[in-house]
Amino acid sequence: MNPMMKYTIARLGLFIVAAAVLLVVPIELNPFLKLGIALIASAILSFFLLRKLRDDVANQLADGARQRADRKEKLRSALAGDDQD
């Protein structure tokens, strides 16, 4: 599975778990405030718990950028007449 998809699903899962916990806890707060707290809590948890997935996404993006730069350089050289092929 795509690393970006894994990371997105994991972040969404953390938010759903945090929201479920806060919505079940019998504290008198507005439900939207509870969801906001769940959003912040899931962001903090993801910073620590999803480090490997985040690194995988960063590597995937860096590889894609490197491949685009290589293709761009090959195209420039072909257009300049420096291509050896």
JSON list of N, CA and C in Angstrom, two decimals:
[
{"chain": "A", "resi": 1, "resn": "MET", "atom": "N", "xyz": [0.85, -1.18, 0.00]},
{"chain": "A", "resi": 1, "resn": "MET", "atom": "CA", "xyz": [0.00, 0.00, 0.00]},
{"chain": "A", "resi": 1, "resn": "MET", "atom": "C", "xyz": [0.90, 1.24, 0.00]},
{"chain": "A", "resi": 2, "resn": "ASN", "atom": "N", "xyz": [0.42, 2.28, -0.62]},
{"chain": "A", "resi": 2, "resn": "ASN", "atom": "CA", "xyz": [1.11, 3.56, -0.71]},
{"chain": "A", "resi": 2, "resn": "ASN", "atom": "C", "xyz": [1.38, 4.12, 0.70]},
{"chain": "A", "resi": 3, "resn": "PRO", "atom": "N", "xyz": [2.61, 4.56, 0.98]},
{"chain": "A", "resi": 3, "resn": "PRO", "atom": "CA", "xyz": [2.92, 5.10, 2.31]},
{"chain": "A", "resi": 3, "resn": "PRO", "atom": "C", "xyz": [2.05, 6.30, 2.69]},
{"chain": "A", "resi": 4, "resn": "MET", "atom": "N", "xyz": [1.69, 7.12, 1.71]},
{"chain": "A", "resi": 4, "resn": "MET", "atom": "CA", "xyz": [0.83, 8.27, 2.01]},
{"chain": "A", "resi": 4, "resn": "MET", "atom": "C", "xyz": [-0.55, 7.81, 2.46]},
{"chain": "A", "resi": 5, "resn": "MET", "atom": "N", "xyz": [-1.05, 6.76, 1.83]},
{"chain": "A", "resi": 5, "resn": "MET", "atom": "CA", "xyz": [-2.36, 6.22, 2.20]},
{"chain": "A", "resi": 5, "resn": "MET", "atom": "C", "xyz": [-2.31, 5.61, 3.60]},
{"chain": "A", "resi": 6, "resn": "LYS", "atom": "N", "xyz": [-1.24, 4.87, 3.90]},
{"chain": "A", "resi": 6, "resn": "LYS", "atom": "CA", "xyz": [-1.08, 4.29, 5.24]},
{"chain": "A", "resi": 6, "resn": "LYS", "atom": "C", "xyz": [-1.07, 5.38, 6.31]},
{"chain": "A", "resi": 7, "resn": "TYR", "atom": "N", "xyz": [-0.31, 6.43, 6.06]},
{"chain": "A", "resi": 7, "resn": "TYR", "atom": "CA", "xyz": [-0.19, 7.51, 7.03]},
{"chain": "A", "resi": 7, "resn": "TYR", "atom": "C", "xyz": [-1.54, 8.22, 7.23]},
{"chain": "A", "resi": 8, "resn": "THR", "atom": "N", "xyz": [-2.25, 8.47, 6.13]},
{"chain": "A", "resi": 8, "resn": "THR", "atom": "CA", "xyz": [-3.54, 9.13, 6.20]},
{"chain": "A", "resi": 8, "resn": "THR", "atom": "C", "xyz": [-4.55, 8.30, 6.99]},
{"chain": "A", "resi": 9, "resn": "ILE", "atom": "N", "xyz": [-4.57, 7.00, 6.72]},
{"chain": "A", "resi": 9, "resn": "ILE", "atom": "CA", "xyz": [-5.49, 6.11, 7.44]},
{"chain": "A", "resi": 9, "resn": "ILE", "atom": "C", "xyz": [-5.13, 6.04, 8.92]},
{"chain": "A", "resi": 10, "resn": "ALA", "atom": "N", "xyz": [-3.83, 6.01, 9.22]},
{"chain": "A", "resi": 10, "resn": "ALA", "atom": "CA", "xyz": [-3.40, 5.96, 10.62]},
{"chain": "A", "resi": 10, "resn": "ALA", "atom": "C", "xyz": [-3.78, 7.25, 11.34]},
{"chain": "A", "resi": 11, "resn": "ARG", "atom": "N", "xyz": [-3.60, 8.41, 10.69]},
{"chain": "A", "resi": 11, "resn": "ARG", "atom": "CA", "xyz": [-3.97, 9.69, 11.31]},
{"chain": "A", "resi": 11, "resn": "ARG", "atom": "C", "xyz": [-5.48, 9.75, 11.56]},
{"chain": "A", "resi": 12, "resn": "LEU", "atom": "N", "xyz": [-6.24, 9.31, 10.58]},
{"chain": "A", "resi": 12, "resn": "LEU", "atom": "CA", "xyz": [-7.70, 9.31, 10.72]},
{"chain": "A", "resi": 12, "resn": "LEU", "atom": "C", "xyz": [-8.12, 8.36, 11.84]},
{"chain": "A", "resi": 13, "resn": "GLY", "atom": "N", "xyz": [-7.47, 7.20, 11.91]},
{"chain": "A", "resi": 13, "resn": "GLY", "atom": "CA", "xyz": [-7.78, 6.25, 12.98]},
{"chain": "A", "resi": 13, "resn": "GLY", "atom": "C", "xyz": [-7.48, 6.81, 14.36]},
{"chain": "A", "resi": 14, "resn": "LEU", "atom": "N", "xyz": [-6.36, 7.50, 14.49]},
{"chain": "A", "resi": 14, "resn": "LEU", "atom": "CA", "xyz": [-6.03, 8.13, 15.78]},
{"chain": "A", "resi": 14, "resn": "LEU", "atom": "C", "xyz": [-7.08, 9.17, 16.16]},
{"chain": "A", "resi": 15, "resn": "PHE", "atom": "N", "xyz": [-7.52, 9.96, 15.19]},
{"chain": "A", "resi": 15, "resn": "PHE", "atom": "CA", "xyz": [-8.53, 10.96, 15.48]},
{"chain": "A", "resi": 15, "resn": "PHE", "atom": "C", "xyz": [-9.85, 10.31, 15.91]},
{"chain": "A", "resi": 16, "resn": "ILE", "atom": "N", "xyz": [-10.25, 9.25, 15.21]},
{"chain": "A", "resi": 16, "resn": "ILE", "atom": "CA", "xyz": [-11.51, 8.58, 15.54]},
{"chain": "A", "resi": 16, "resn": "ILE", "atom": "C", "xyz": [-11.46, 7.99, 16.95]},
{"chain": "A", "resi": 17, "resn": "VAL", "atom": "N", "xyz": [-10.33, 7.37, 17.29]},
{"chain": "A", "resi": 17, "resn": "VAL", "atom": "CA", "xyz": [-10.19, 6.80, 18.63]},
{"chain": "A", "resi": 17, "resn": "VAL", "atom": "C", "xyz": [-10.24, 7.90, 19.69]},
{"chain": "A", "resi": 18, "resn": "ALA", "atom": "N", "xyz": [-9.48, 8.99, 19.46]},
{"chain": "A", "resi": 18, "resn": "ALA", "atom": "CA", "xyz": [-9.46, 10.08, 20.44]},
{"chain": "A", "resi": 18, "resn": "ALA", "atom": "C", "xyz": [-10.85, 10.72, 20.56]},
{"chain": "A", "resi": 19, "resn": "ALA", "atom": "N", "xyz": [-11.53, 10.90, 19.45]},
{"chain": "A", "resi": 19, "resn": "ALA", "atom": "CA", "xyz": [-12.88, 11.49, 19.49]},
{"chain": "A", "resi": 19, "resn": "ALA", "atom": "C", "xyz": [-13.85, 10.57, 20.20]},
{"chain": "A", "resi": 20, "resn": "ALA", "atom": "N", "xyz": [-13.77, 9.28, 19.93]},
{"chain": "A", "resi": 20, "resn": "ALA", "atom": "CA", "xyz": [-14.67, 8.33, 20.60]},
{"chain": "A", "resi": 20, "resn": "ALA", "atom": "C", "xyz": [-14.46, 8.35, 22.11]},
{"chain": "A", "resi": 21, "resn": "VAL", "atom": "N", "xyz": [-13.21, 8.38, 22.52]},
{"chain": "A", "resi": 21, "resn": "VAL", "atom": "CA", "xyz": [-12.92, 8.41, 23.96]},
{"chain": "A", "resi": 21, "resn": "VAL", "atom": "C", "xyz": [-13.47, 9.67, 24.59]},
{"chain": "A", "resi": 22, "resn": "LEU", "atom": "N", "xyz": [-13.23, 10.81, 23.96]},
{"chain": "A", "resi": 22, "resn": "LEU", "atom": "CA", "xyz": [-13.70, 12.07, 24.54]},
{"chain": "A", "resi": 22, "resn": "LEU", "atom": "C", "xyz": [-15.22, 12.22, 24.48]},
{"chain": "A", "resi": 23, "resn": "LEU", "atom": "N", "xyz": [-15.86, 11.68, 23.48]},
{"chain": "A", "resi": 23, "resn": "LEU", "atom": "CA", "xyz": [-17.31, 11.78, 23.40]},
{"chain": "A", "resi": 23, "resn": "LEU", "atom": "C", "xyz": [-18.00, 10.85, 24.39]},
{"chain": "A", "resi": 24, "resn": "VAL", "atom": "N", "xyz": [-17.34, 9.77, 24.78]},
{"chain": "A", "resi": 24, "resn": "VAL", "atom": "CA", "xyz": [-17.93, 8.82, 25.73]},
{"chain": "A", "resi": 24, "resn": "VAL", "atom": "C", "xyz": [-17.73, 9.29, 27.17]},
{"chain": "A", "resi": 25, "resn": "VAL", "atom": "N", "xyz": [-16.61, 9.99, 27.42]},
{"chain": "A", "resi": 25, "resn": "VAL", "atom": "CA", "xyz": [-16.33, 10.47, 28.78]},
{"chain": "A", "resi": 25, "resn": "VAL", "atom": "C", "xyz": [-17.41, 11.46, 29.20]},
{"chain": "A", "resi": 26, "resn": "PRO", "atom": "N", "xyz": [-18.01, 11.24, 30.37]},
{"chain": "A", "resi": 26, "resn": "PRO", "atom": "CA", "xyz": [-19.13, 12.09, 30.81]},
{"chain": "A", "resi": 26, "resn": "PRO", "atom": "C", "xyz": [-18.66, 13.43, 31.39]},
{"chain": "A", "resi": 27, "resn": "ILE", "atom": "N", "xyz": [-18.09, 14.26, 30.53]},
{"chain": "A", "resi": 27, "resn": "ILE", "atom": "CA", "xyz": [-17.69, 15.61, 30.93]},
{"chain": "A", "resi": 27, "resn": "ILE", "atom": "C", "xyz": [-18.62, 16.58, 30.21]},
{"chain": "A", "resi": 28, "resn": "GLU", "atom": "N", "xyz": [-19.10, 17.58, 30.94]},
{"chain": "A", "resi": 28, "resn": "GLU", "atom": "CA", "xyz": [-20.02, 18.54, 30.35]},
{"chain": "A", "resi": 28, "resn": "GLU", "atom": "C", "xyz": [-19.27, 19.55, 29.49]},
{"chain": "A", "resi": 29, "resn": "LEU", "atom": "N", "xyz": [-19.06, 19.20, 28.24]},
{"chain": "A", "resi": 29, "resn": "LEU", "atom": "CA", "xyz": [-18.45, 20.09, 27.27]},
{"chain": "A", "resi": 29, "resn": "LEU", "atom": "C", "xyz": [-19.24, 20.02, 25.98]},
{"chain": "A", "resi": 30, "resn": "ASN", "atom": "N", "xyz": [-19.17, 21.07, 25.22]},
{"chain": "A", "resi": 30, "resn": "ASN", "atom": "CA", "xyz": [-19.78, 21.10, 23.90]},
{"chain": "A", "resi": 30, "resn": "ASN", "atom": "C", "xyz": [-19.14, 19.99, 23.05]},
{"chain": "A", "resi": 31, "resn": "PRO", "atom": "N", "xyz": [-19.92, 19.23, 22.30]},
{"chain": "A", "resi": 31, "resn": "PRO", "atom": "CA", "xyz": [-19.35, 18.17, 21.46]},
{"chain": "A", "resi": 31, "resn": "PRO", "atom": "C", "xyz": [-18.31, 18.68, 20.46]},
{"chain": "A", "resi": 32, "resn": "PHE", "atom": "N", "xyz": [-18.50, 19.89, 19.94]},
{"chain": "A", "resi": 32, "resn": "PHE", "atom": "CA", "xyz": [-17.51, 20.44, 19.01]},
{"chain": "A", "resi": 32, "resn": "PHE", "atom": "C", "xyz": [-16.20, 20.75, 19.71]},
{"chain": "A", "resi": 33, "resn": "LEU", "atom": "N", "xyz": [-16.28, 21.17, 20.97]},
{"chain": "A", "resi": 33, "resn": "LEU", "atom": "CA", "xyz": [-15.07, 21.40, 21.75]},
{"chain": "A", "resi": 33, "resn": "LEU", "atom": "C", "xyz": [-14.34, 20.07, 22.00]},
{"chain": "A", "resi": 34, "resn": "LYS", "atom": "N", "xyz": [-15.11, 19.03, 22.28]},
{"chain": "A", "resi": 34, "resn": "LYS", "atom": "CA", "xyz": [-14.52, 17.70, 22.46]},
{"chain": "A", "resi": 34, "resn": "LYS", "atom": "C", "xyz": [-13.82, 17.24, 21.18]},
{"chain": "A", "resi": 35, "resn": "LEU", "atom": "N", "xyz": [-14.46, 17.49, 20.03]},
{"chain": "A", "resi": 35, "resn": "LEU", "atom": "CA", "xyz": [-13.83, 17.11, 18.75]},
{"chain": "A", "resi": 35, "resn": "LEU", "atom": "C", "xyz": [-12.57, 17.92, 18.50]},
{"chain": "A", "resi": 36, "resn": "GLY", "atom": "N", "xyz": [-12.58, 19.18, 18.88]},
{"chain": "A", "resi": 36, "resn": "GLY", "atom": "CA", "xyz": [-11.38, 20.00, 18.74]},
{"chain": "A", "resi": 36, "resn": "GLY", "atom": "C", "xyz": [-10.24, 19.49, 19.61]},
{"chain": "A", "resi": 37, "resn": "ILE", "atom": "N", "xyz": [-10.56, 19.11, 20.83]},
{"chain": "A", "resi": 37, "resn": "ILE", "atom": "CA", "xyz": [-9.56, 18.53, 21.74]},
{"chain": "A", "resi": 37, "resn": "ILE", "atom": "C", "xyz": [-9.05, 17.21, 21.17]},
{"chain": "A", "resi": 38, "resn": "ALA", "atom": "N", "xyz": [-9.95, 16.42, 20.59]},
{"chain": "A", "resi": 38, "resn": "ALA", "atom": "CA", "xyz": [-9.55, 15.15, 19.98]},
{"chain": "A", "resi": 38, "resn": "ALA", "atom": "C", "xyz": [-8.62, 15.39, 18.79]},
{"chain": "A", "resi": 39, "resn": "LEU", "atom": "N", "xyz": [-8.88, 16.44, 18.03]},
{"chain": "A", "resi": 39, "resn": "LEU", "atom": "CA", "xyz": [-8.02, 16.78, 16.89]},
{"chain": "A", "resi": 39, "resn": "LEU", "atom": "C", "xyz": [-6.62, 17.13, 17.36]},
{"chain": "A", "resi": 40, "resn": "ILE", "atom": "N", "xyz": [-6.53, 17.94, 18.39]},
{"chain": "A", "resi": 40, "resn": "ILE", "atom": "CA", "xyz": [-5.22, 18.33, 18.93]},
{"chain": "A", "resi": 40, "resn": "ILE", "atom": "C", "xyz": [-4.51, 17.12, 19.54]},
{"chain": "A", "resi": 41, "resn": "ALA", "atom": "N", "xyz": [-5.25, 16.32, 20.30]},
{"chain": "A", "resi": 41, "resn": "ALA", "atom": "CA", "xyz": [-4.64, 15.13, 20.93]},
{"chain": "A", "resi": 41, "resn": "ALA", "atom": "C", "xyz": [-4.14, 14.15, 19.87]},
{"chain": "A", "resi": 42, "resn": "SER", "atom": "N", "xyz": [-4.92, 13.95, 18.80]},
{"chain": "A", "resi": 42, "resn": "SER", "atom": "CA", "xyz": [-4.49, 13.01, 17.77]},
{"chain": "A", "resi": 42, "resn": "SER", "atom": "C", "xyz": [-3.27, 13.54, 17.02]},
{"chain": "A", "resi": 43, "resn": "ALA", "atom": "N", "xyz": [-3.18, 14.86, 16.85]},
{"chain": "A", "resi": 43, "resn": "ALA", "atom": "CA", "xyz": [-2.00, 15.43, 16.19]},
{"chain": "A", "resi": 43, "resn": "ALA", "atom": "C", "xyz": [-0.75, 15.22, 17.04]},
{"chain": "A", "resi": 44, "resn": "ILE", "atom": "N", "xyz": [-0.88, 15.41, 18.34]},
{"chain": "A", "resi": 44, "resn": "ILE", "atom": "CA", "xyz": [0.26, 15.20, 19.24]},
{"chain": "A", "resi": 44, "resn": "ILE", "atom": "C", "xyz": [0.65, 13.72, 19.28]},
{"chain": "A", "resi": 45, "resn": "LEU", "atom": "N", "xyz": [-0.34, 12.85, 19.37]},
{"chain": "A", "resi": 45, "resn": "LEU", "atom": "CA", "xyz": [-0.05, 11.41, 19.39]},
{"chain": "A", "resi": 45, "resn": "LEU", "atom": "C", "xyz": [0.59, 10.96, 18.08]},
{"chain": "A", "resi": 46, "resn": "SER", "atom": "N", "xyz": [0.12, 11.49, 16.97]},
{"chain": "A", "resi": 46, "resn": "SER", "atom": "CA", "xyz": [0.68, 11.06, 15.68]},
{"chain": "A", "resi": 46, "resn": "SER", "atom": "C", "xyz": [2.13, 11.50, 15.54]},
{"chain": "A", "resi": 47, "resn": "PHE", "atom": "N", "xyz": [2.49, 12.61, 16.16]},
{"chain": "A", "resi": 47, "resn": "PHE", "atom": "CA", "xyz": [3.88, 13.06, 16.11]},
{"chain": "A", "resi": 47, "resn": "PHE", "atom": "C", "xyz": [4.81, 12.01, 16.70]},
{"chain": "A", "resi": 48, "resn": "PHE", "atom": "N", "xyz": [4.38, 11.36, 17.75]},
{"chain": "A", "resi": 48, "resn": "PHE", "atom": "CA", "xyz": [5.21, 10.36, 18.41]},
{"chain": "A", "resi": 48, "resn": "PHE", "atom": "C", "xyz": [4.98, 8.94, 17.89]},
{"chain": "A", "resi": 49, "resn": "LEU", "atom": "N", "xyz": [3.73, 8.59, 17.64]},
{"chain": "A", "resi": 49, "resn": "LEU", "atom": "CA", "xyz": [3.40, 7.21, 17.28]},
{"chain": "A", "resi": 49, "resn": "LEU", "atom": "C", "xyz": [3.59, 6.88, 15.80]},
{"chain": "A", "resi": 50, "resn": "LEU", "atom": "N", "xyz": [3.52, 7.87, 14.94]},
{"chain": "A", "resi": 50, "resn": "LEU", "atom": "CA", "xyz": [3.55, 7.60, 13.49]},
{"chain": "A", "resi": 50, "resn": "LEU", "atom": "C", "xyz": [4.84, 8.09, 12.84]},
{"chain": "A", "resi": 51, "resn": "ARG", "atom": "N", "xyz": [5.92, 8.14, 13.59]},
{"chain": "A", "resi": 51, "resn": "ARG", "atom": "CA", "xyz": [7.19, 8.64, 13.06]},
{"chain": "A", "resi": 51, "resn": "ARG", "atom": "C", "xyz": [7.67, 7.82, 11.86]},
{"chain": "A", "resi": 52, "resn": "LYS", "atom": "N", "xyz": [7.60, 6.50, 11.94]},
{"chain": "A", "resi": 52, "resn": "LYS", "atom": "CA", "xyz": [8.08, 5.66, 10.85]},
{"chain": "A", "resi": 52, "resn": "LYS", "atom": "C", "xyz": [7.25, 5.87, 9.58]},
{"chain": "A", "resi": 53, "resn": "LEU", "atom": "N", "xyz": [5.94, 5.94, 9.75]},
{"chain": "A", "resi": 53, "resn": "LEU", "atom": "CA", "xyz": [5.09, 6.17, 8.58]},
{"chain": "A", "resi": 53, "resn": "LEU", "atom": "C", "xyz": [5.37, 7.54, 7.96]},
{"chain": "A", "resi": 54, "resn": "ARG", "atom": "N", "xyz": [5.59, 8.54, 8.80]},
{"chain": "A", "resi": 54, "resn": "ARG", "atom": "CA", "xyz": [5.89, 9.88, 8.31]},
{"chain": "A", "resi": 54, "resn": "ARG", "atom": "C", "xyz": [7.22, 9.90, 7.55]},
{"chain": "A", "resi": 55, "resn": "ASP", "atom": "N", "xyz": [8.20, 9.17, 8.07]},
{"chain": "A", "resi": 55, "resn": "ASP", "atom": "CA", "xyz": [9.49, 9.07, 7.38]},
{"chain": "A", "resi": 55, "resn": "ASP", "atom": "C", "xyz": [9.35, 8.35, 6.04]},
{"chain": "A", "resi": 56, "resn": "ASP", "atom": "N", "xyz": [8.50, 7.33, 5.99]},
{"chain": "A", "resi": 56, "resn": "ASP", "atom": "CA", "xyz": [8.25, 6.63, 4.72]},
{"chain": "A", "resi": 56, "resn": "ASP", "atom": "C", "xyz": [7.64, 7.57, 3.68]},
{"chain": "A", "resi": 57, "resn": "VAL", "atom": "N", "xyz": [6.70, 8.40, 4.12]},
{"chain": "A", "resi": 57, "resn": "VAL", "atom": "CA", "xyz": [6.08, 9.36, 3.21]},
{"chain": "A", "resi": 57, "resn": "VAL", "atom": "C", "xyz": [7.12, 10.37, 2.73]},
{"chain": "A", "resi": 58, "resn": "ALA", "atom": "N", "xyz": [7.96, 10.85, 3.63]},
{"chain": "A", "resi": 58, "resn": "ALA", "atom": "CA", "xyz": [9.00, 11.81, 3.24]},
{"chain": "A", "resi": 58, "resn": "ALA", "atom": "C", "xyz": [9.96, 11.20, 2.23]},
{"chain": "A", "resi": 59, "resn": "ASN", "atom": "N", "xyz": [10.33, 9.94, 2.44]},
{"chain": "A", "resi": 59, "resn": "ASN", "atom": "CA", "xyz": [11.22, 9.26, 1.48]},
{"chain": "A", "resi": 59, "resn": "ASN", "atom": "C", "xyz": [10.55, 9.09, 0.13]},
{"chain": "A", "resi": 60, "resn": "GLN", "atom": "N", "xyz": [9.27, 8.75, 0.14]},
{"chain": "A", "resi": 60, "resn": "GLN", "atom": "CA", "xyz": [8.54, 8.60, -1.12]},
{"chain": "A", "resi": 60, "resn": "GLN", "atom": "C", "xyz": [8.50, 9.92, -1.88]},
{"chain": "A", "resi": 61, "resn": "LEU", "atom": "N", "xyz": [8.22, 11.01, -1.17]},
{"chain": "A", "resi": 61, "resn": "LEU", "atom": "CA", "xyz": [8.17, 12.32, -1.82]},
{"chain": "A", "resi": 61, "resn": "LEU", "atom": "C", "xyz": [9.55, 12.75, -2.33]},
{"chain": "A", "resi": 62, "resn": "ALA", "atom": "N", "xyz": [10.60, 12.46, -1.57]},
{"chain": "A", "resi": 62, "resn": "ALA", "atom": "CA", "xyz": [11.96, 12.81, -2.00]},
{"chain": "A", "resi": 62, "resn": "ALA", "atom": "C", "xyz": [12.35, 12.00, -3.24]},
{"chain": "A", "resi": 63, "resn": "ASP", "atom": "N", "xyz": [11.99, 10.72, -3.27]},
{"chain": "A", "resi": 63, "resn": "ASP", "atom": "CA", "xyz": [12.28, 9.89, -4.45]},
{"chain": "A", "resi": 63, "resn": "ASP", "atom": "C", "xyz": [11.57, 10.43, -5.68]},
{"chain": "A", "resi": 64, "resn": "GLY", "atom": "N", "xyz": [10.32, 10.81, -5.52]},
{"chain": "A", "resi": 64, "resn": "GLY", "atom": "CA", "xyz": [9.57, 11.37, -6.64]},
{"chain": "A", "resi": 64, "resn": "GLY", "atom": "C", "xyz": [10.18, 12.67, -7.14]},
{"chain": "A", "resi": 65, "resn": "ALA", "atom": "N", "xyz": [10.61, 13.53, -6.22]},
{"chain": "A", "resi": 65, "resn": "ALA", "atom": "CA", "xyz": [11.26, 14.79, -6.61]},
{"chain": "A", "resi": 65, "resn": "ALA", "atom": "C", "xyz": [12.57, 14.52, -7.33]},
{"chain": "A", "resi": 66, "resn": "ARG", "atom": "N", "xyz": [13.33, 13.54, -6.85]},
{"chain": "A", "resi": 66, "resn": "ARG", "atom": "CA", "xyz": [14.60, 13.19, -7.48]},
{"chain": "A", "resi": 66, "resn": "ARG", "atom": "C", "xyz": [14.36, 12.66, -8.90]},
{"chain": "A", "resi": 67, "resn": "GLN", "atom": "N", "xyz": [13.36, 11.81, -9.07]},
{"chain": "A", "resi": 67, "resn": "GLN", "atom": "CA", "xyz": [13.05, 11.27, -10.40]},
{"chain": "A", "resi": 67, "resn": "GLN", "atom": "C", "xyz": [12.61, 12.37, -11.36]},
{"chain": "A", "resi": 68, "resn": "ARG", "atom": "N", "xyz": [11.81, 13.32, -10.86]},
{"chain": "A", "resi": 68, "resn": "ARG", "atom": "CA", "xyz": [11.38, 14.43, -11.73]},
{"chain": "A", "resi": 68, "resn": "ARG", "atom": "C", "xyz": [12.58, 15.30, -12.13]},
{"chain": "A", "resi": 69, "resn": "ALA", "atom": "N", "xyz": [13.48, 15.53, -11.19]},
{"chain": "A", "resi": 69, "resn": "ALA", "atom": "CA", "xyz": [14.68, 16.33, -11.50]},
{"chain": "A", "resi": 69, "resn": "ALA", "atom": "C", "xyz": [15.55, 15.62, -12.53]},
{"chain": "A", "resi": 70, "resn": "ASP", "atom": "N", "xyz": [15.69, 14.30, -12.42]},
{"chain": "A", "resi": 70, "resn": "ASP", "atom": "CA", "xyz": [16.47, 13.54, -13.39]},
{"chain": "A", "resi": 70, "resn": "ASP", "atom": "C", "xyz": [15.85, 13.61, -14.78]},
{"chain": "A", "resi": 71, "resn": "ARG", "atom": "N", "xyz": [14.53, 13.43, -14.85]},
{"chain": "A", "resi": 71, "resn": "ARG", "atom": "CA", "xyz": [13.84, 13.52, -16.15]},
{"chain": "A", "resi": 71, "resn": "ARG", "atom": "C", "xyz": [13.98, 14.91, -16.76]},
{"chain": "A", "resi": 72, "resn": "LYS", "atom": "N", "xyz": [13.88, 15.93, -15.91]},
{"chain": "A", "resi": 72, "resn": "LYS", "atom": "CA", "xyz": [14.02, 17.31, -16.38]},
{"chain": "A", "resi": 72, "resn": "LYS", "atom": "C", "xyz": [15.42, 17.55, -16.94]},
{"chain": "A", "resi": 73, "resn": "GLU", "atom": "N", "xyz": [16.42, 17.04, -16.24]},
{"chain": "A", "resi": 73, "resn": "GLU", "atom": "CA", "xyz": [17.81, 17.21, -16.70]},
{"chain": "A", "resi": 73, "resn": "GLU", "atom": "C", "xyz": [18.04, 16.47, -18.02]},
{"chain": "A", "resi": 74, "resn": "LYS", "atom": "N", "xyz": [17.49, 15.27, -18.15]},
{"chain": "A", "resi": 74, "resn": "LYS", "atom": "CA", "xyz": [17.62, 14.52, -19.41]},
{"chain": "A", "resi": 74, "resn": "LYS", "atom": "C", "xyz": [16.95, 15.26, -20.56]},
{"chain": "A", "resi": 75, "resn": "LEU", "atom": "N", "xyz": [15.78, 15.83, -20.28]},
{"chain": "A", "resi": 75, "resn": "LEU", "atom": "CA", "xyz": [15.08, 16.58, -21.31]},
{"chain": "A", "resi": 75, "resn": "LEU", "atom": "C", "xyz": [15.86, 17.81, -21.72]},
{"chain": "A", "resi": 76, "resn": "ARG", "atom": "N", "xyz": [16.42, 18.51, -20.74]},
{"chain": "A", "resi": 76, "resn": "ARG", "atom": "CA", "xyz": [17.23, 19.70, -21.06]},
{"chain": "A", "resi": 76, "resn": "ARG", "atom": "C", "xyz": [18.44, 19.32, -21.91]},
{"chain": "A", "resi": 77, "resn": "SER", "atom": "N", "xyz": [19.10, 18.23, -21.54]},
{"chain": "A", "resi": 77, "resn": "SER", "atom": "CA", "xyz": [20.26, 17.82, -22.32]},
{"chain": "A", "resi": 77, "resn": "SER", "atom": "C", "xyz": [19.86, 17.38, -23.72]},
{"chain": "A", "resi": 78, "resn": "ALA", "atom": "N", "xyz": [18.73, 16.72, -23.86]},
{"chain": "A", "resi": 78, "resn": "ALA", "atom": "CA", "xyz": [18.28, 16.30, -25.19]},
{"chain": "A", "resi": 78, "resn": "ALA", "atom": "C", "xyz": [17.93, 17.52, -26.04]},
{"chain": "A", "resi": 79, "resn": "LEU", "atom": "N", "xyz": [17.31, 18.51, -25.45]},
{"chain": "A", "resi": 79, "resn": "LEU", "atom": "CA", "xyz": [16.94, 19.71, -26.20]},
{"chain": "A", "resi": 79, "resn": "LEU", "atom": "C", "xyz": [18.17, 20.54, -26.57]},
{"chain": "A", "resi": 80, "resn": "ALA", "atom": "N", "xyz": [19.22, 20.46, -25.74]},
{"chain": "A", "resi": 80, "resn": "ALA", "atom": "CA", "xyz": [20.45, 21.20, -26.02]},
{"chain": "A", "resi": 80, "resn": "ALA", "atom": "C", "xyz": [21.35, 20.46, -27.00]},
{"chain": "A", "resi": 81, "resn": "GLY", "atom": "N", "xyz": [21.01, 19.21, -27.34]},
{"chain": "A", "resi": 81, "resn": "GLY", "atom": "CA", "xyz": [21.81, 18.43, -28.27]},
{"chain": "A", "resi": 81, "resn": "GLY", "atom": "C", "xyz": [22.97, 17.70, -27.60]},
{"chain": "A", "resi": 82, "resn": "ASP", "atom": "N", "xyz": [22.97, 17.65, -26.30]},
{"chain": "A", "resi": 82, "resn": "ASP", "atom": "CA", "xyz": [24.05, 16.97, -25.55]},
{"chain": "A", "resi": 82, "resn": "ASP", "atom": "C", "xyz": [23.75, 15.50, -25.31]},
{"chain": "A", "resi": 83, "resn": "ASP", "atom": "N", "xyz": [22.60, 15.03, -25.75]},
{"chain": "A", "resi": 83, "resn": "ASP", "atom": "CA", "xyz": [22.18, 13.66, -25.48]},
{"chain": "A", "resi": 83, "resn": "ASP", "atom": "C", "xyz": [23.04, 12.68, -26.26]},
{"chain": "A", "resi": 84, "resn": "GLN", "atom": "N", "xyz": [23.57, 11.67, -25.61]},
{"chain": "A", "resi": 84, "resn": "GLN", "atom": "CA", "xyz": [24.46, 10.69, -26.24]},
{"chain": "A", "resi": 84, "resn": "GLN", "atom": "C", "xyz": [23.70, 9.52, -26.84]},
{"chain": "A", "resi": 85, "resn": "ASP", "atom": "N", "xyz": [22.41, 9.39, -26.60]},
{"chain": "A", "resi": 85, "resn": "ASP", "atom": "CA", "xyz": [21.62, 8.24, -27.10]},
{"chain": "A", "resi": 85, "resn": "ASP", "atom": "C", "xyz": [21.35, 8.35, -28.56]}
]
